[in-house]
């Protein structure tokens, strides 16, 4: 099933990546850039453009993979005695990626999931959650501060492009009611489904507006608000609202775009109380750090085999540890016990505090905001294949599950020898096709055995032979 799913998804991606790579070639040709074009794979290695055209499914998650390689290079993680945890904070999401002691990204043991479909593609073990510089900040009905998972445009950047955003925010503040500082723009999609959506788009026109103005003639305000949210999800309209980026701008920690819009948004969220603006923005920044810590810690425990489903109170314990961070000393400390590396454009604002909560000194390497581009530049060619050899229970002998089909042998050593003799040239040829100039194939054998008869006798369960194909950089 996985093989069929992988083939189907790969076929669907081929015309898309061909169009992309053709565009890249055209741009390079116009600029007079005559160099080989390499593409980042899901495991962070590089392959040729021709290989990517045929195997586009192997480029999924290439962005986070490139960030992992770039973070390793910038932070010199290959020289650390411990493994590393990379926290890549972007505008929409935060990615958590672990590196082993050698600085290599940990590869997932299960195939990559694409759109809910399980595939055979091997990629880095990545954990992604909806938290970033442009995450939507609001209060729940119970006055709980919520951040994300949906992304909106920050008020400061929206106001920098359209001065009418300030007028919309001032109108919201003047109303004196407790609401979220949302400024509504017309979206890119225009397929409407009912009269309500037609009225909203007609009232909106080409100028930004606030929610109360758009719903002033609607009899059911709560229903209208829900419908606006649905329109935003479908792309009919776009929201600019308060974000962690706005909190940084309002606090003066980030000098960018229009600070007046961020300050107005903070005042609206704070109920119009100017004295509460700094406290609110500080709380938002702390909440971002705590949400990141919670996900980092949960991912770390899950990687180590901890089953949260069997320990219902584990999440509550983590929440308690985080809630106690405001007291001195905290009632409970969390310890990550790996190097902590922050990358991504807004990571500078949060990774030091994340490190404090996790009892680790966070590393913020120079040029951390462009770690993905660095990873694409410093990445190297690498392919890995494995062959499984299993015993044949009925008639004796062993079966090698080769890439070109299965083959049976009478003796295990015979199966191993044939596998190595067949896979070295096979891997070399595939490496040359993938863009390697001087491929080198190394292999490693791992036998799995079990003790039976009270531990007196061993039986062979399986043999894995791993083949690593890399570029010879010595010449």
Coordinates of C-alpha atoms in Angstrom, one line a residue:
X1 CA 0.0 0.0 0.0
X2 CA 2.8 2.4 0.9
X3 CA 4.6 1.7 -2.3
X4 CA 1.5 2.4 -4.4
X5 CA 0.8 5.6 -2.4
X6 CA 4.4 6.8 -2.9
X7 CA 4.3 6.1 -6.7
X8 CA 0.9 8.0 -7.0
X9 CA 2.1 11.0 -5.1
X10 CA 5.4 11.1 -6.9
X11 CA 3.6 11.0 -10.3
X12 CA 1.3 13.9 -9.2
X13 CA 4.3 16.0 -8.2
X14 CA 6.3 15.5 -11.4
X15 CA 4.6 18.2 -13.5
X16 CA 4.8 20.7 -10.6
X17 CA 8.5 20.3 -9.9
X18 CA 9.3 20.3 -13.7
X19 CA 7.6 23.7 -14.0
X20 CA 9.6 24.9 -10.9
X21 CA 12.9 23.6 -12.0
X22 CA 12.4 24.9 -15.6
X23 CA 11.8 28.3 -14.2
X24 CA 15.0 28.1 -12.1
X25 CA 16.9 27.1 -15.3
X26 CA 15.4 30.1 -17.2
X27 CA 16.4 32.6 -14.5
X28 CA 19.9 31.2 -14.3
X29 CA 20.2 31.4 -18.1
X30 CA 19.0 35.0 -18.2
X31 CA 21.5 35.9 -15.4
X32 CA 24.4 34.1 -17.1
X33 CA 24.8 31.6 -14.3
X34 CA 26.2 28.4 -15.7
X35 CA 26.5 26.0 -12.8
X36 CA 25.0 22.6 -11.9
X37 CA 21.7 23.0 -10.1
X38 CA 21.3 20.7 -7.0
X39 CA 18.1 20.1 -5.0
X40 CA 17.8 19.4 -1.3
X41 CA 16.2 16.0 -0.5
X42 CA 14.1 15.1 2.5
X43 CA 17.1 13.9 4.5
X44 CA 19.1 17.1 3.9
X45 CA 21.4 15.7 1.2
X46 CA 21.7 17.0 -2.3
X47 CA 20.7 15.5 -5.6
X48 CA 20.9 16.7 -9.2
X49 CA 18.0 18.6 -10.8
X50 CA 17.5 15.7 -13.3
X51 CA 17.1 13.2 -10.3
X52 CA 14.6 15.6 -8.6
X53 CA 12.5 15.8 -11.8
X54 CA 11.9 12.0 -11.7
X55 CA 11.8 11.6 -7.9
X56 CA 10.0 14.8 -6.6
X57 CA 8.5 12.9 -3.7
X58 CA 11.9 12.7 -2.2
X59 CA 12.0 16.5 -1.8
X60 CA 9.2 16.8 0.7
X61 CA 10.2 18.5 3.9
X62 CA 13.4 19.7 2.2
X63 CA 13.0 23.1 3.8
X64 CA 13.3 21.9 7.4
X65 CA 16.0 19.5 6.3
X66 CA 18.0 22.3 4.8
X67 CA 17.5 24.3 8.1
X68 CA 18.9 21.3 10.1
X69 CA 22.0 21.1 7.9
X70 CA 22.5 24.9 8.0
X71 CA 22.0 25.0 11.8
X72 CA 24.6 22.2 12.2
X73 CA 27.1 24.1 10.1
X74 CA 26.5 27.5 11.7
X75 CA 26.6 26.2 15.3
X76 CA 29.4 23.6 14.6
X77 CA 27.2 21.0 16.1
X78 CA 29.3 18.1 14.6
X79 CA 31.8 18.9 17.4
X80 CA 29.4 18.7 20.3
X81 CA 29.7 15.8 22.8
X82 CA 25.9 15.6 23.0
X83 CA 23.2 15.5 20.5
X84 CA 21.5 18.7 19.5
X85 CA 17.9 20.0 19.4
X86 CA 17.2 22.5 16.7
X87 CA 14.3 24.9 17.2
X88 CA 13.4 26.5 13.9
X89 CA 10.9 29.3 14.5
X90 CA 9.3 30.8 11.4
X91 CA 6.3 33.0 10.7
X92 CA 3.7 30.2 10.7
X93 CA 5.2 27.2 12.4
X94 CA 8.0 26.0 14.6
X95 CA 10.0 22.9 13.6
X96 CA 11.8 20.7 16.1
X97 CA 14.7 18.6 14.7
X98 CA 17.2 16.5 16.5
X99 CA 20.8 15.9 15.5
X100 CA 22.9 13.0 16.7
X101 CA 26.3 13.3 18.3
X102 CA 27.9 13.5 14.8
X103 CA 25.7 16.4 13.8
X104 CA 23.5 14.3 11.4
X105 CA 19.7 14.9 11.4
X106 CA 17.9 11.9 13.0
X107 CA 16.0 10.1 10.2
X108 CA 12.4 9.0 10.9
X109 CA 12.0 5.2 11.2
X110 CA 8.6 5.4 9.5
X111 CA 8.0 6.7 6.1
X112 CA 7.2 10.4 5.6
X113 CA 3.5 11.3 5.8
X114 CA 2.3 13.6 3.0
X115 CA -1.2 15.0 3.3
X116 CA -2.2 12.2 5.7
X117 CA -0.8 9.5 3.4
X118 CA 2.0 7.3 4.6
X119 CA 4.9 6.9 2.1
X120 CA 8.2 5.0 1.8
X121 CA 10.2 8.3 1.6
X122 CA 12.8 8.6 4.3
X123 CA 13.1 12.1 5.8
X124 CA 14.4 13.8 8.9
X125 CA 12.4 13.2 12.0
X126 CA 10.6 16.5 12.3
X127 CA 7.9 17.7 14.7
X128 CA 6.0 20.8 13.5
X129 CA 3.4 22.8 15.4
X130 CA 1.5 26.1 14.7
X131 CA 3.6 28.7 16.5
X132 CA 5.5 31.5 14.9
X133 CA 6.1 35.2 14.7
X134 CA 2.8 35.7 12.8
X135 CA 0.6 33.5 15.0
X136 CA -2.7 35.0 15.9
X137 CA -2.9 36.2 19.5
X138 CA -6.3 36.5 21.3
X139 CA -8.1 35.8 24.5
X140 CA -10.7 33.0 25.0
X141 CA -14.0 33.6 26.6
X142 CA -12.4 32.4 29.8
X143 CA -9.7 35.1 29.5
X144 CA -7.0 32.5 28.6
X145 CA -4.3 33.8 26.3
X146 CA -4.3 31.9 23.1
X147 CA -1.5 32.0 20.5
X148 CA -1.9 30.2 17.1
X149 CA -2.2 27.9 15.5
X150 CA -3.5 30.0 12.6
X151 CA -1.4 32.6 11.0
X152 CA -2.5 36.2 10.3
X153 CA -0.7 39.2 9.1
X154 CA 0.9 41.3 11.8
X155 CA -0.7 44.7 12.4
X156 CA 2.6 46.5 12.1
X157 CA 3.4 45.1 8.6
X158 CA -0.2 45.7 7.4
X159 CA -0.1 49.3 8.5
X160 CA 3.2 49.9 6.9
X161 CA 1.6 49.0 3.5
X162 CA -1.8 50.6 4.2
X163 CA -2.2 53.6 6.4
X164 CA -6.0 53.0 6.7
X165 CA -5.1 50.1 9.2
X166 CA -4.4 52.7 11.8
X167 CA -7.9 54.3 11.3
X168 CA -9.5 50.8 11.7
X169 CA -7.7 50.2 14.9
X170 CA -8.6 53.6 16.3
X171 CA -12.2 52.9 15.5
X172 CA -12.1 49.6 17.4
X173 CA -10.4 51.3 20.4
X174 CA -13.0 54.1 20.4
X175 CA -15.9 51.6 20.6
X176 CA -14.6 50.7 24.1
X177 CA -15.9 47.1 23.9
X178 CA -13.7 44.1 24.6
X179 CA -12.8 42.6 21.2
X180 CA -9.9 41.4 19.2
X181 CA -8.0 43.9 17.0
X182 CA -8.8 42.4 13.6
X183 CA -8.5 44.4 10.4
X184 CA -10.1 42.7 7.4
X185 CA -8.8 42.8 3.8
X186 CA -10.2 41.3 0.6
X187 CA -8.6 37.9 -0.1
X188 CA -7.3 36.5 -3.3
X189 CA -10.0 34.0 -3.8
X190 CA -13.4 35.3 -5.0
X191 CA -15.8 32.3 -5.2
X192 CA -18.7 33.2 -2.9
X193 CA -21.3 30.7 -1.8
X194 CA -24.1 32.7 -0.2
X195 CA -25.6 36.2 0.2
X196 CA -23.8 36.9 3.4
X197 CA -20.4 36.5 1.7
X198 CA -21.6 38.8 -1.2
X199 CA -22.6 41.5 1.3
X200 CA -19.3 41.3 3.2
X201 CA -17.2 41.6 0.0
X202 CA -19.4 44.4 -1.3
X203 CA -19.1 46.3 2.0
X204 CA -15.3 45.6 2.1
X205 CA -14.5 46.8 -1.4
X206 CA -10.8 47.5 -1.9
X207 CA -10.2 49.1 1.5
X208 CA -9.5 47.5 4.9
X209 CA -12.3 47.5 7.5
X210 CA -12.9 46.2 11.0
X211 CA -15.3 43.4 12.1
X212 CA -17.9 45.6 13.8
X213 CA -18.2 47.9 10.7
X214 CA -18.7 44.9 8.4
X215 CA -21.3 43.3 10.6
X216 CA -23.2 46.5 11.6
X217 CA -26.3 45.5 9.6
X218 CA -26.3 41.8 10.6
X219 CA -28.9 40.7 13.1
X220 CA -26.9 37.7 14.4
X221 CA -23.5 39.1 15.3
X222 CA -22.1 35.8 16.7
X223 CA -23.1 33.9 13.6
X224 CA -21.7 36.7 11.5
X225 CA -18.4 36.4 13.3
X226 CA -18.2 32.7 12.8
X227 CA -19.0 33.2 9.1
X228 CA -16.2 35.7 8.8
X229 CA -13.8 33.1 10.3
X230 CA -14.9 30.6 7.6
X231 CA -14.4 33.2 4.9
X232 CA -10.9 33.8 6.2
X233 CA -10.0 30.1 6.2
X234 CA -11.2 29.8 2.5
X235 CA -9.2 32.8 1.4
X236 CA -12.1 35.1 0.6
X237 CA -10.8 37.6 3.2
X238 CA -7.6 38.1 5.0
X239 CA -7.0 39.1 8.7
X240 CA -4.4 41.4 10.1
X241 CA -4.4 40.9 13.9
X242 CA -2.1 41.1 16.9
X243 CA 0.9 38.7 16.7
X244 CA 4.1 37.9 18.7
X245 CA 5.8 40.2 16.2
X246 CA 3.5 43.0 17.2
X247 CA 4.4 42.3 20.9
X248 CA 8.1 42.7 20.1
X249 CA 7.5 45.9 18.2
X250 CA 5.3 47.4 20.9
X251 CA 8.0 46.5 23.5
X252 CA 10.6 48.2 21.4
X253 CA 12.6 45.0 21.0
X254 CA 12.0 45.0 17.2
X255 CA 12.3 48.3 15.2
X256 CA 10.4 47.4 12.0
X257 CA 7.3 48.5 10.2
X258 CA 4.6 50.6 12.0
X259 CA 4.9 50.5 15.8
X260 CA 1.8 52.6 16.2
X261 CA -0.3 49.8 14.9
X262 CA 1.2 47.3 17.3
X263 CA 0.7 49.6 20.2
X264 CA -2.9 50.2 19.3
X265 CA -3.5 46.5 18.9
X266 CA -2.0 45.8 22.3
X267 CA -4.2 48.5 23.9
X268 CA -7.3 46.9 22.4
X269 CA -6.3 43.5 23.7
X270 CA -5.5 45.0 27.1
X271 CA -9.0 46.5 27.3
X272 CA -7.9 50.0 26.5
X273 CA -5.6 50.3 29.5
X274 CA -2.4 51.9 28.3
X275 CA -0.5 50.9 31.5
X276 CA -1.2 47.2 30.7
X277 CA 0.3 47.3 27.2
X278 CA 3.9 46.4 28.3
X279 CA 2.6 43.6 30.7
X280 CA 0.4 42.1 27.9
X281 CA 3.3 42.1 25.4
X282 CA 5.6 40.6 27.9
X283 CA 3.1 37.9 28.7
X284 CA 2.7 37.1 25.0
X285 CA 6.5 36.6 24.6
X286 CA 6.6 34.4 27.7
X287 CA 3.7 32.4 26.4
X288 CA 5.4 31.8 23.1
X289 CA 8.5 30.5 24.9
X290 CA 6.5 28.2 27.1
X291 CA 4.5 26.8 24.2
X292 CA 7.8 26.0 22.4
X293 CA 9.2 24.4 25.5
X294 CA 6.2 22.2 26.0
X295 CA 6.4 20.9 22.5
X296 CA 10.2 20.4 22.6
X297 CA 9.9 18.5 25.9
X298 CA 7.0 16.3 24.7
X299 CA 8.9 15.5 21.4
X300 CA 12.0 14.7 23.3
X301 CA 10.2 12.3 25.7
X302 CA 8.3 10.7 22.8
X303 CA 11.6 10.1 20.9
X304 CA 13.0 8.3 23.9
X305 CA 10.0 6.0 23.9
X306 CA 7.8 7.6 26.5
X307 CA 4.1 6.8 25.9
X308 CA 2.0 9.8 26.9
X309 CA -1.2 7.8 26.2
X310 CA -0.3 5.5 29.1
X311 CA 0.6 8.3 31.4
X312 CA -2.4 10.6 31.5
X313 CA -0.9 13.0 34.0
X314 CA 2.4 13.6 32.2
X315 CA 1.1 16.6 30.2
X316 CA -0.3 18.1 33.4
X317 CA 3.0 17.7 35.1
X318 CA 4.8 19.6 32.3
X319 CA 2.1 22.3 32.4
X320 CA 2.7 22.7 36.2
X321 CA 6.4 23.0 35.7
X322 CA 5.9 25.7 33.1
X323 CA 3.4 27.6 35.3
X324 CA 5.9 27.6 38.1
X325 CA 8.5 29.4 36.0
X326 CA 7.2 32.8 37.2
X327 CA 8.1 32.0 40.8
X328 CA 11.6 32.1 42.3
X329 CA 12.8 29.5 42.6
X330 CA 10.5 27.5 40.2
X331 CA 8.7 24.6 41.9
X332 CA 9.8 22.1 39.2
X333 CA 12.6 22.3 36.6
X334 CA 12.6 20.8 33.1
X335 CA 16.0 19.5 31.8
X336 CA 16.5 18.9 28.1
X337 CA 20.0 17.4 28.3
X338 CA 20.9 18.2 24.7
X339 CA 22.5 21.2 23.0
X340 CA 19.8 23.8 22.1
X341 CA 20.2 25.6 18.8
X342 CA 17.8 28.4 17.7
X343 CA 17.3 29.3 14.0
X344 CA 14.7 31.2 12.0
X345 CA 14.0 34.9 11.7
X346 CA 12.3 35.5 15.1
X347 CA 14.3 32.9 17.1
X348 CA 16.5 35.6 18.6
X349 CA 13.6 36.9 20.6
X350 CA 12.6 33.6 22.2
X351 CA 15.4 31.0 22.2
X352 CA 17.3 32.5 25.2
X353 CA 14.2 32.2 27.4
X354 CA 13.5 28.8 26.0
X355 CA 17.0 27.8 27.0
X356 CA 16.4 29.2 30.5
X357 CA 13.2 27.1 31.0
X358 CA 14.9 24.0 29.8
X359 CA 18.0 24.5 31.9
X360 CA 20.2 24.7 28.9
X361 CA 22.4 27.5 27.5
X362 CA 20.8 28.2 24.1
X363 CA 23.0 28.8 21.0
X364 CA 22.0 31.5 18.6
X365 CA 24.5 31.2 15.7
X366 CA 25.3 34.1 13.5
X367 CA 23.1 34.2 10.4
X368 CA 20.5 31.9 12.1
X369 CA 17.7 33.7 10.2
X370 CA 18.9 32.2 6.9
X371 CA 19.9 28.7 8.2
X372 CA 17.8 27.1 5.4
X373 CA 19.7 28.9 2.7
X374 CA 23.0 28.0 4.4
X375 CA 22.0 24.4 4.6
X376 CA 21.2 24.3 0.8
X377 CA 24.7 25.8 0.1
X378 CA 26.8 23.6 2.3
X379 CA 24.9 20.3 1.9
X380 CA 26.5 17.3 0.3
X381 CA 25.5 14.4 -1.8
X382 CA 24.4 11.3 0.1
X383 CA 22.2 8.2 -0.5
X384 CA 21.4 5.3 1.8
X385 CA 19.9 1.9 0.9
X386 CA 19.3 -1.1 3.0
X387 CA 18.8 -4.8 2.2
X388 CA 17.0 -7.2 4.5
X389 CA 18.0 -10.9 4.6
X390 CA 15.6 -13.3 6.4
X391 CA 15.7 -17.0 7.1
X392 CA 13.3 -19.3 5.2
X393 CA 11.6 -21.3 7.9
X394 CA 10.1 -24.0 5.8
X395 CA 13.0 -25.3 3.7
X396 CA 16.0 -23.7 5.3
X397 CA 18.1 -21.2 3.5
X398 CA 18.0 -17.4 3.4
X399 CA 16.1 -14.8 1.3
X400 CA 17.7 -11.4 0.3
X401 CA 15.2 -8.7 -0.4
X402 CA 17.1 -6.8 -3.0
X403 CA 15.9 -3.5 -4.7
X404 CA 15.6 -5.4 -8.0
X405 CA 13.7 -8.4 -6.5
X406 CA 14.1 -11.3 -4.0
X407 CA 16.8 -14.0 -4.3
X408 CA 17.2 -17.1 -2.2
X409 CA 20.4 -18.7 -1.0
X410 CA 21.4 -21.8 0.9
X411 CA 23.9 -20.1 3.3
X412 CA 23.8 -16.7 5.0
X413 CA 27.3 -15.7 4.1
X414 CA 26.5 -16.5 0.5
X415 CA 23.5 -14.2 0.6
X416 CA 25.5 -11.4 2.2
X417 CA 28.3 -11.7 -0.4
X418 CA 25.9 -11.6 -3.3
X419 CA 24.1 -8.6 -1.8
X420 CA 27.3 -6.6 -1.4
X421 CA 28.6 -7.6 -4.9
X422 CA 25.2 -6.5 -6.4
X423 CA 24.5 -3.4 -4.5
X424 CA 27.9 -1.6 -4.7
X425 CA 27.7 -1.2 -8.6
X426 CA 23.9 -0.6 -8.4
X427 CA 24.4 2.1 -5.8
X428 CA 27.3 3.7 -7.7
X429 CA 25.2 3.9 -10.9
X430 CA 22.2 5.5 -9.1
X431 CA 24.6 7.9 -7.4
X432 CA 26.0 9.0 -10.8
X433 CA 22.5 9.5 -12.1
X434 CA 21.7 11.5 -9.0
X435 CA 24.5 14.0 -9.6
X436 CA 27.5 12.5 -7.8
X437 CA 30.9 12.9 -9.5
X438 CA 33.0 10.4 -7.5
X439 CA 30.7 8.2 -5.5
X440 CA 32.0 6.0 -2.7
X441 CA 29.9 3.1 -1.4
X442 CA 30.4 1.9 2.2
X443 CA 28.4 -0.9 3.8
X444 CA 27.7 -2.1 7.3
X445 CA 26.1 -5.4 8.4
X446 CA 23.8 -5.8 11.4
X447 CA 22.6 -9.3 12.6
X448 CA 19.7 -9.8 14.8
X449 CA 19.7 -12.9 16.9
X450 CA 17.6 -14.4 19.8
X451 CA 18.5 -16.8 22.6
X452 CA 16.3 -19.9 22.8
X453 CA 16.3 -23.1 24.9
X454 CA 16.9 -21.3 28.1
X455 CA 19.6 -19.1 26.6
X456 CA 21.7 -22.1 25.5
X457 CA 21.2 -21.7 21.7
X458 CA 21.1 -18.7 19.3
X459 CA 18.8 -18.5 16.3
X460 CA 19.2 -16.0 13.5
X461 CA 16.2 -13.6 13.0
X462 CA 17.4 -11.2 10.3
X463 CA 20.4 -9.4 8.8
X464 CA 20.3 -5.8 7.6
X465 CA 23.0 -4.5 5.3
X466 CA 23.2 -0.7 5.1
X467 CA 24.8 0.9 2.1
X468 CA 25.9 4.6 2.3
X469 CA 26.8 6.3 -0.9
X470 CA 28.6 9.6 -0.6
X471 CA 30.8 11.9 -2.6
X472 CA 34.6 11.5 -2.4
X473 CA 35.7 14.9 -1.4
X474 CA 39.4 14.0 -0.9
X475 CA 40.4 14.5 -4.5

